[in-house]
Amino acid sequence: GQESTPLAKAPFVRALQEASSYVVVRNTKTDIYSRIWCVAEVIYANKMGLIPGRTFVTGPDNFTHLGTSVLNANATREEDKARILKLLLNEYNYQE
């Protein structure tokens, strides 16, 4: 299932590997970076060299002042959040 697939092989990562640019579409209702899957996408887009030079951002800038933390990001499934946080925290050598 999805839980056993490494994030590096997830469909969104495969799509980013083929992408020539990266588009971020913001909205007025939700800070996209309060969603853990959006954070994971940004991390992989950055790893693939799409950020900053090949990134296009559109939509309202309503959430800049919030100082959103990945540690507080949400997911529909708690196991997704735990999986992504574990990967990110391990990759960046985060220590409590």
Coordinates of N, CA, C and O in Angstrom, one line a residue:
G1 N 0.8 -1.2 0.0 CA 0.0 0.0 0.0 C 0.8 1.3 0.0 O 2.1 1.2 -0.1
Q2 N 0.2 2.4 0.1 CA 0.9 3.7 0.1 C 1.9 3.8 1.2 O 2.9 4.4 1.1
E3 N 1.5 3.2 2.4 CA 2.4 3.4 3.6 C 3.8 2.7 3.3 O 4.8 3.1 3.9
S4 N 3.8 1.6 2.5 CA 5.1 0.9 2.3 C 5.9 1.5 1.1 O 7.0 1.2 1.0
T5 N 5.3 2.4 0.3 CA 6.0 3.0 -0.7 C 6.9 4.1 -0.2 O 6.4 5.0 0.5
P6 N 8.2 4.1 -0.5 CA 9.1 5.2 0.0 C 8.6 6.5 -0.6 O 8.2 6.5 -1.8
L7 N 8.7 7.6 0.2 CA 8.2 8.9 -0.4 C 9.0 9.2 -1.6 O 8.4 9.8 -2.5
A8 N 10.2 8.9 -1.8 CA 11.0 9.2 -3.0 C 10.4 8.5 -4.2 O 10.8 8.9 -5.3
K9 N 9.5 7.6 -4.1 CA 8.9 6.9 -5.2 C 7.4 7.2 -5.3 O 6.7 6.7 -6.2
A10 N 7.0 8.2 -4.5 CA 5.6 8.6 -4.6 C 5.2 9.3 -5.9 O 6.1 9.8 -6.6
P11 N 4.0 9.2 -6.4 CA 3.6 9.7 -7.7 C 4.0 11.2 -7.8 O 4.4 11.6 -8.9
F12 N 3.8 12.0 -6.8 CA 4.2 13.5 -6.9 C 5.6 13.7 -7.1 O 6.1 14.6 -7.8
V13 N 6.5 12.8 -6.5 CA 7.9 12.9 -6.7 C 8.3 12.5 -8.2 O 9.1 13.2 -8.8
R14 N 7.7 11.5 -8.7 CA 7.9 11.1 -10.1 C 7.5 12.2 -11.0 O 8.2 12.5 -12.0
A15 N 6.4 12.9 -10.7 CA 5.9 14.0 -11.5 C 6.9 15.1 -11.5 O 7.3 15.7 -12.5
L16 N 7.4 15.4 -10.3 CA 8.4 16.5 -10.2 C 9.7 16.2 -10.9 O 10.4 17.1 -11.4
Q17 N 10.1 14.9 -11.0 CA 11.3 14.5 -11.7 C 11.2 14.8 -13.2 O 12.2 15.1 -13.8
E18 N 10.0 14.8 -13.7 CA 9.8 15.1 -15.1 C 9.4 16.6 -15.4 O 9.4 17.0 -16.5
A19 N 9.2 17.3 -14.3 CA 8.8 18.7 -14.5 C 9.9 19.7 -14.9 O 11.0 19.5 -14.5
S20 N 9.5 20.6 -15.7 CA 10.5 21.7 -16.1 C 10.3 22.9 -15.3 O 11.1 23.8 -15.3
S21 N 9.2 23.0 -14.5 CA 8.9 24.1 -13.6 C 8.0 23.6 -12.5 O 7.4 22.5 -12.6
Y22 N 7.9 24.5 -11.5 CA 7.1 24.1 -10.3 C 6.2 25.3 -10.0 O 6.6 26.4 -10.0
V23 N 4.9 25.0 -9.9 CA 3.9 26.1 -9.7 C 3.2 25.9 -8.3 O 2.8 24.8 -8.0
V24 N 3.2 27.0 -7.6 CA 2.5 27.0 -6.3 C 1.3 27.9 -6.4 O 1.4 29.1 -6.8
V25 N 0.1 27.3 -6.1 CA -1.1 28.1 -6.2 C -1.7 28.3 -4.8 O -2.2 27.3 -4.2
R26 N -1.6 29.5 -4.3 CA -2.1 29.8 -3.0 C -3.6 30.1 -3.1 O -4.1 30.5 -4.1
N27 N -4.2 30.1 -1.9 CA -5.6 30.4 -1.9 C -5.9 31.3 -0.6 O -5.0 31.5 0.2
T28 N -7.1 31.7 -0.4 CA -7.5 32.6 0.7 C -7.9 31.8 1.9 O -8.1 32.4 3.0
K29 N -8.2 30.5 1.8 CA -8.7 29.7 2.9 C -7.7 29.0 3.8 O -7.9 28.9 5.0
T30 N -6.7 28.5 3.1 CA -5.7 27.6 3.8 C -4.3 27.9 3.5 O -4.0 28.0 2.3
D31 N -3.5 28.0 4.5 CA -2.0 28.2 4.3 C -1.6 26.8 3.8 O -1.6 25.8 4.5
I32 N -1.1 26.8 2.5 CA -0.8 25.5 1.9 C 0.4 24.8 2.7 O 0.4 23.6 2.8
Y33 N 1.2 25.6 3.4 CA 2.3 25.0 4.1 C 1.9 24.5 5.5 O 2.7 24.0 6.3
S34 N 0.6 24.6 5.8 CA 0.0 24.0 7.0 C -0.4 22.5 6.7 O -0.9 21.8 7.6
R35 N -0.2 22.1 5.5 CA -0.5 20.8 5.1 C 0.8 20.0 4.8 O 1.6 20.4 4.0
I36 N 1.0 18.9 5.5 CA 2.2 18.2 5.5 C 2.6 17.7 4.1 O 3.8 17.7 3.7
W37 N 1.6 17.3 3.3 CA 2.0 16.8 1.9 C 2.5 18.0 1.0 O 3.4 17.8 0.2
C38 N 2.0 19.2 1.3 CA 2.5 20.3 0.5 C 3.9 20.6 0.9 O 4.7 21.0 0.1
V39 N 4.2 20.5 2.2 CA 5.6 20.7 2.7 C 6.5 19.6 2.0 O 7.6 20.0 1.6
A40 N 6.1 18.4 2.0 CA 6.9 17.3 1.4 C 7.1 17.7 -0.1 O 8.3 17.5 -0.6
E41 N 6.1 18.2 -0.8 CA 6.3 18.5 -2.2 C 7.3 19.6 -2.4 O 8.2 19.5 -3.3
V42 N 7.3 20.6 -1.5 CA 8.3 21.7 -1.6 C 9.7 21.2 -1.4 O 10.7 21.5 -2.1
I43 N 9.9 20.3 -0.4 CA 11.2 19.7 -0.1 C 11.7 19.0 -1.4 O 12.9 19.2 -1.7
Y44 N 10.9 18.2 -2.0 CA 11.3 17.4 -3.2 C 11.6 18.3 -4.4 O 12.5 18.2 -5.1
A45 N 10.7 19.4 -4.5 CA 10.9 20.3 -5.6 C 12.2 21.0 -5.5 O 13.0 21.3 -6.4
N46 N 12.6 21.4 -4.2 CA 13.9 22.0 -3.9 C 15.0 21.1 -4.3 O 16.0 21.5 -4.9
K47 N 14.9 19.8 -3.8 CA 16.0 18.8 -4.1 C 16.2 18.7 -5.6 O 17.3 18.4 -6.0
M48 N 15.2 18.8 -6.4 CA 15.3 18.6 -7.8 C 15.7 19.9 -8.6 O 15.7 19.9 -9.8
G49 N 16.0 20.9 -7.8 CA 16.5 22.2 -8.4 C 15.4 23.0 -9.1 O 15.7 23.9 -9.8
L50 N 14.1 22.8 -8.7 CA 13.1 23.6 -9.3 C 12.9 24.9 -8.5 O 12.3 25.8 -9.0
I51 N 13.4 25.0 -7.3 CA 13.2 26.1 -6.4 C 14.6 26.8 -6.3 O 15.6 26.1 -6.0
P52 N 14.8 28.0 -6.5 CA 13.8 29.1 -6.8 C 13.7 29.4 -8.3 O 12.6 29.9 -8.7
G53 N 14.7 29.0 -9.1 CA 14.7 29.5 -10.4 C 13.6 29.1 -11.4 O 13.3 29.8 -12.3
R54 N 13.0 27.9 -11.1 CA 12.0 27.5 -12.0 C 10.6 27.3 -11.3 O 9.8 26.5 -11.6
T55 N 10.4 28.2 -10.3 CA 9.2 28.2 -9.5 C 8.3 29.4 -9.8 O 8.8 30.5 -9.9
F56 N 7.0 29.2 -10.0 CA 6.1 30.2 -10.2 C 5.0 30.2 -9.1 O 4.5 29.1 -8.9
V57 N 4.8 31.3 -8.5 CA 3.8 31.4 -7.3 C 2.7 32.3 -7.8 O 2.9 33.4 -8.3
T58 N 1.5 31.9 -7.5 CA 0.3 32.7 -7.8 C -0.7 32.6 -6.7 O -0.6 31.7 -5.9
G59 N -1.6 33.5 -6.7 CA -2.6 33.6 -5.6 C -2.3 34.5 -4.5 O -1.2 35.1 -4.4
P60 N -3.3 34.8 -3.6 CA -3.1 35.7 -2.6 C -2.0 35.3 -1.5 O -1.8 34.1 -1.3
D61 N -1.4 36.3 -1.0 CA -0.3 36.1 0.0 C -0.9 36.4 1.4 O -0.4 37.3 2.1
N62 N -1.8 35.6 1.8 CA -2.5 35.9 3.1 C -1.9 35.4 4.3 O -2.2 35.7 5.4
F63 N -0.9 34.4 4.2 CA -0.5 33.7 5.4 C 1.0 33.9 5.7 O 1.5 33.3 6.6
T64 N 1.7 34.8 5.1 CA 3.1 35.1 5.3 C 3.4 35.4 6.8 O 4.4 35.0 7.3
H65 N 2.5 36.1 7.4 CA 2.7 36.6 8.8 C 2.6 35.5 9.8 O 2.9 35.7 11.0
L66 N 2.1 34.3 9.4 CA 1.8 33.3 10.4 C 3.0 32.6 11.0 O 3.0 32.1 12.1
G67 N 4.1 32.5 10.2 CA 5.3 31.7 10.7 C 5.0 30.2 10.9 O 5.3 29.7 11.9
T68 N 4.3 29.6 9.9 CA 3.9 28.2 10.0 C 5.1 27.3 10.2 O 6.1 27.5 9.6
S69 N 5.0 26.3 11.1 CA 6.0 25.3 11.3 C 5.6 24.0 10.8 O 4.4 23.6 11.0
V70 N 6.5 23.3 10.2 CA 6.2 21.9 9.7 C 5.8 21.0 10.8 O 5.0 20.1 10.6
L71 N 6.3 21.3 12.0 CA 5.9 20.4 13.2 C 4.4 20.5 13.5 O 3.9 19.6 14.1
N72 N 3.8 21.6 13.1 CA 2.3 21.8 13.3 C 1.5 21.5 12.1 O 0.3 21.7 12.1
A73 N 2.1 21.1 11.0 CA 1.4 20.8 9.8 C 0.4 19.7 10.0 O 0.5 18.8 10.8
N74 N -0.7 19.7 9.2 CA -1.8 18.8 9.3 C -1.8 17.8 8.2 O -1.2 18.0 7.1
A75 N -2.4 16.6 8.4 CA -2.7 15.6 7.4 C -4.0 15.0 7.7 O -4.4 14.9 8.8
T76 N -4.6 14.5 6.6 CA -5.9 13.8 6.8 C -5.7 12.5 7.7 O -6.4 12.2 8.5
R77 N -4.6 11.9 7.4 CA -4.2 10.6 8.1 C -3.0 10.9 9.0 O -1.9 11.3 8.5
E78 N -3.1 10.7 10.3 CA -2.0 10.9 11.2 C -0.7 10.1 10.8 O 0.4 10.6 11.0
E79 N -0.9 8.9 10.3 CA 0.2 8.1 9.9 C 1.0 8.8 8.8 O 2.2 8.6 8.7
D80 N 0.3 9.5 7.9 CA 1.0 10.2 6.8 C 1.9 11.3 7.4 O 3.0 11.5 7.1
K81 N 1.3 12.1 8.4 CA 2.1 13.1 9.0 C 3.3 12.5 9.7 O 4.4 13.1 9.6
A82 N 3.1 11.5 10.5 CA 4.3 10.9 11.2 C 5.3 10.4 10.2 O 6.5 10.6 10.4
R83 N 4.9 9.8 9.1 CA 5.9 9.3 8.1 C 6.7 10.4 7.5 O 7.9 10.3 7.3
I84 N 6.0 11.5 7.1 CA 6.7 12.6 6.4 C 7.6 13.4 7.4 O 8.7 13.7 7.1
L85 N 7.0 13.6 8.6 CA 7.9 14.3 9.6 C 9.1 13.5 9.9 O 10.2 14.0 10.1
K86 N 9.0 12.2 10.0 CA 10.2 11.3 10.3 C 11.2 11.5 9.2 O 12.4 11.7 9.5
L87 N 10.8 11.4 8.0 CA 11.7 11.6 6.9 C 12.4 12.9 6.9 O 13.6 13.0 6.8
L88 N 11.6 14.0 7.1 CA 12.1 15.4 7.1 C 13.1 15.6 8.3 O 14.2 16.2 8.1
L89 N 12.7 15.2 9.4 CA 13.5 15.4 10.6 C 14.8 14.6 10.5 O 15.8 15.1 10.9
N90 N 14.7 13.4 10.0 CA 15.9 12.6 9.9 C 16.9 13.2 8.8 O 18.1 13.2 9.0
E91 N 16.3 13.6 7.7 CA 17.1 14.2 6.6 C 17.8 15.4 7.0 O 18.9 15.7 6.6
Y92 N 17.2 16.2 7.9 CA 17.8 17.5 8.3 C 18.4 17.4 9.6 O 18.7 18.4 10.3
N93 N 18.6 16.2 10.2 CA 19.3 15.9 11.4 C 18.7 16.8 12.6 O 19.5 17.3 13.4
Y94 N 17.4 16.8 12.6 CA 16.8 17.6 13.7 C 16.9 16.8 15.0 O 16.7 15.6 15.1
Q95 N 17.3 17.5 16.1 CA 17.4 16.9 17.4 C 16.6 17.7 18.4 O 16.7 19.0 18.4
E96 N 15.8 17.1 19.2 CA 15.0 17.8 20.2 C 15.8 18.2 21.3 O 16.8 17.7 21.7

